[in-house]
mmCIF file with all atom_site columns, C-alpha atoms in Angstrom:
data_model
loop_
_atom_site.group_PDB
_atom_site.id
_atom_site.type_symbol
_atom_site.label_atom_id
_atom_site.label_alt_id
_atom_site.label_comp_id
_atom_site.label_asym_id
_atom_site.label_entity_id
_atom_site.label_seq_id
_atom_site.pdbx_PDB_ins_code
_atom_site.Cartn_x
_atom_site.Cartn_y
_atom_site.Cartn_z
_atom_site.occupancy
_atom_site.B_iso_or_equiv
_atom_site.pdbx_formal_charge
_atom_site.auth_seq_id
_atom_site.auth_comp_id
_atom_site.auth_asym_id
_atom_site.auth_atom_id
_atom_site.pdbx_PDB_model_num
ATOM 1  C CA . MET A 1 1  ? 0.000   0.000  0.000  1.00 90.00 ? 273 MET A CA 1
ATOM 2  C CA . ARG A 1 2  ? 1.308   3.432  -0.892 1.00 97.00 ? 274 ARG A CA 1
ATOM 3  C CA . LEU A 1 3  ? 1.200   6.284  1.582  1.00 97.00 ? 275 LEU A CA 1
ATOM 4  C CA . THR A 1 4  ? -1.259  8.177  -0.637 1.00 97.00 ? 276 THR A CA 1
ATOM 5  C CA . HIS A 1 5  ? -3.672  5.233  -0.518 1.00 97.00 ? 277 HIS A CA 1
ATOM 6  C CA . PHE A 1 6  ? -3.268  5.034  3.266  1.00 97.00 ? 278 PHE A CA 1
ATOM 7  C CA . ARG A 1 7  ? -4.138  8.734  3.588  1.00 98.00 ? 279 ARG A CA 1
ATOM 8  C CA . GLN A 1 8  ? -7.157  8.257  1.321  1.00 97.00 ? 280 GLN A CA 1
ATOM 9  C CA . LEU A 1 9  ? -8.424  5.346  3.426  1.00 97.00 ? 281 LEU A CA 1
ATOM 10 C CA . MET A 1 10 ? -7.978  7.372  6.627  1.00 98.00 ? 282 MET A CA 1
ATOM 11 C CA . ASP A 1 11 ? -9.903  10.315 5.152  1.00 98.00 ? 283 ASP A CA 1
ATOM 12 C CA . GLU A 1 12 ? -12.695 8.080  3.863  1.00 97.00 ? 284 GLU A CA 1
ATOM 13 C CA . GLU A 1 13 ? -13.071 6.263  7.177  1.00 97.00 ? 285 GLU A CA 1
ATOM 14 C CA . PHE A 1 14 ? -12.749 9.158  9.617  1.00 97.00 ? 286 PHE A CA 1
ATOM 15 C CA . GLY A 1 15 ? -13.136 12.364 7.600  1.00 97.00 ? 287 GLY A CA 1
ATOM 16 C CA . GLY A 1 16 ? -10.242 14.663 6.851  1.00 96.00 ? 288 GLY A CA 1
ATOM 17 C CA . VAL A 1 17 ? -10.086 16.589 10.123 1.00 98.00 ? 289 VAL A CA 1
ATOM 18 C CA . ARG A 1 18 ? -10.526 13.579 12.403 1.00 98.00 ? 290 ARG A CA 1
ATOM 19 C CA . ALA A 1 19 ? -8.095  11.476 10.338 1.00 98.00 ? 291 ALA A CA 1
ATOM 20 C CA . ALA A 1 20 ? -5.442  14.155 10.738 1.00 98.00 ? 292 ALA A CA 1
ATOM 21 C CA . SER A 1 21 ? -6.082  14.352 14.471 1.00 98.00 ? 293 SER A CA 1
ATOM 22 C CA . ILE A 1 22 ? -5.924  10.577 14.901 1.00 98.00 ? 294 ILE A CA 1
ATOM 23 C CA . SER A 1 23 ? -2.687  10.448 12.920 1.00 98.00 ? 295 SER A CA 1
ATOM 24 C CA . ARG A 1 24 ? -1.028  13.172 14.983 1.00 98.00 ? 296 ARG A CA 1
ATOM 25 C CA . ASP A 1 25 ? -2.470  12.716 18.458 1.00 98.00 ? 297 ASP A CA 1
ATOM 26 C CA . HIS A 1 26 ? -3.629  9.152  19.113 1.00 98.00 ? 298 HIS A CA 1
ATOM 27 C CA . VAL A 1 27 ? -0.972  6.891  20.632 1.00 98.00 ? 299 VAL A CA 1
ATOM 28 C CA . PHE A 1 28 ? -1.363  3.262  19.544 1.00 98.00 ? 300 PHE A CA 1
ATOM 29 C CA . GLY A 1 29 ? -0.146  0.372  21.665 1.00 97.00 ? 301 GLY A CA 1
ATOM 30 C CA . GLY A 1 30 ? 0.007   -1.704 18.492 1.00 98.00 ? 302 GLY A CA 1
ATOM 31 C CA . LEU A 1 31 ? 2.544   0.769  17.114 1.00 98.00 ? 303 LEU A CA 1
ATOM 32 C CA . GLY A 1 32 ? 4.775   0.540  20.153 1.00 98.00 ? 304 GLY A CA 1
ATOM 33 C CA . GLY A 1 33 ? 3.347   3.590  21.883 1.00 98.00 ? 305 GLY A CA 1
ATOM 34 C CA . ARG A 1 34 ? 3.728   5.794  18.823 1.00 98.00 ? 306 ARG A CA 1
ATOM 35 C CA . THR A 1 35 ? 1.326   7.832  16.750 1.00 98.00 ? 307 THR A CA 1
ATOM 36 C CA . VAL A 1 36 ? 0.556   7.046  13.115 1.00 98.00 ? 308 VAL A CA 1
ATOM 37 C CA . GLU A 1 37 ? 2.811   9.886  12.004 1.00 98.00 ? 309 GLU A CA 1
ATOM 38 C CA . GLN A 1 38 ? 5.692   8.665  14.150 1.00 98.00 ? 310 GLN A CA 1
ATOM 39 C CA . ALA A 1 39 ? 5.324   5.102  12.873 1.00 98.00 ? 311 ALA A CA 1
ATOM 40 C CA . LEU A 1 40 ? 5.288   6.243  9.256  1.00 98.00 ? 312 LEU A CA 1
ATOM 41 C CA . GLU A 1 41 ? 8.282   8.528  9.816  1.00 98.00 ? 313 GLU A CA 1
ATOM 42 C CA . ASP A 1 42 ? 10.120  5.580  11.385 1.00 98.00 ? 314 ASP A CA 1
ATOM 43 C CA . GLY A 1 43 ? 9.555   3.614  8.185  1.00 98.00 ? 315 GLY A CA 1
ATOM 44 C CA . ASP A 1 44 ? 6.668   1.344  9.167  1.00 98.00 ? 316 ASP A CA 1
ATOM 45 C CA . GLU A 1 45 ? 4.713   0.107  6.171  1.00 98.00 ? 317 GLU A CA 1
ATOM 46 C CA . PRO A 1 46 ? 1.449   2.031  5.660  1.00 98.00 ? 318 PRO A CA 1
ATOM 47 C CA . ARG A 1 47 ? -0.387  -1.315 5.271  1.00 97.00 ? 319 ARG A CA 1
ATOM 48 C CA . ASP A 1 48 ? 0.764   -2.414 8.740  1.00 98.00 ? 320 ASP A CA 1
ATOM 49 C CA . VAL A 1 49 ? -0.149  0.945  10.260 1.00 98.00 ? 321 VAL A CA 1
ATOM 50 C CA . TRP A 1 50 ? -3.597  0.763  8.620  1.00 98.00 ? 322 TRP A CA 1
ATOM 51 C CA . ARG A 1 51 ? -4.175  -2.669 10.193 1.00 97.00 ? 323 ARG A CA 1
ATOM 52 C CA . VAL A 1 52 ? -3.383  -1.287 13.646 1.00 98.00 ? 324 VAL A CA 1
ATOM 53 C CA . VAL A 1 53 ? -5.704  1.699  13.115 1.00 98.00 ? 325 VAL A CA 1
ATOM 54 C CA . CYS A 1 54 ? -8.493  -0.632 11.948 1.00 98.00 ? 326 CYS A CA 1
ATOM 55 C CA . ALA A 1 55 ? -8.090  -2.893 14.971 1.00 97.00 ? 327 ALA A CA 1
ATOM 56 C CA . GLU A 1 56 ? -8.008  0.004  17.438 1.00 97.00 ? 328 GLU A CA 1
ATOM 57 C CA . PHE A 1 57 ? -11.072 1.736  15.993 1.00 97.00 ? 329 PHE A CA 1
ATOM 58 C CA . GLU A 1 58 ? -12.911 -1.484 15.114 1.00 96.00 ? 330 GLU A CA 1
ATOM 59 C CA . VAL A 1 59 ? -13.236 -0.642 11.427 1.00 96.00 ? 331 VAL A CA 1
ATOM 60 C CA . PRO A 1 60 ? -15.566 -3.238 9.858  1.00 93.00 ? 332 PRO A CA 1
ATOM 61 C CA . THR A 1 61 ? -13.834 -5.935 7.841  1.00 91.00 ? 333 THR A CA 1
ATOM 62 C CA . GLU A 1 62 ? -15.392 -4.844 4.544  1.00 89.00 ? 334 GLU A CA 1
ATOM 63 C CA . ARG A 1 63 ? -13.712 -1.426 4.860  1.00 87.00 ? 335 ARG A CA 1
ATOM 64 C CA . ARG A 1 64 ? -10.273 -2.681 5.856  1.00 88.00 ? 336 ARG A CA 1
#
């Protein structure tokens, strides 16, 4: 998954403003206590980050 696709999925699922807030502010245990932005900056694959976001926010399987 490319980063642009990841951003699109975040916006579609949460809306642009909330997606940005989640990415910057929400600390995920599944990302080692980092935010989405920190994980991506550290080189984590967007696909893996998306899976953690989906699990944390209980995104339905058909939208994962």
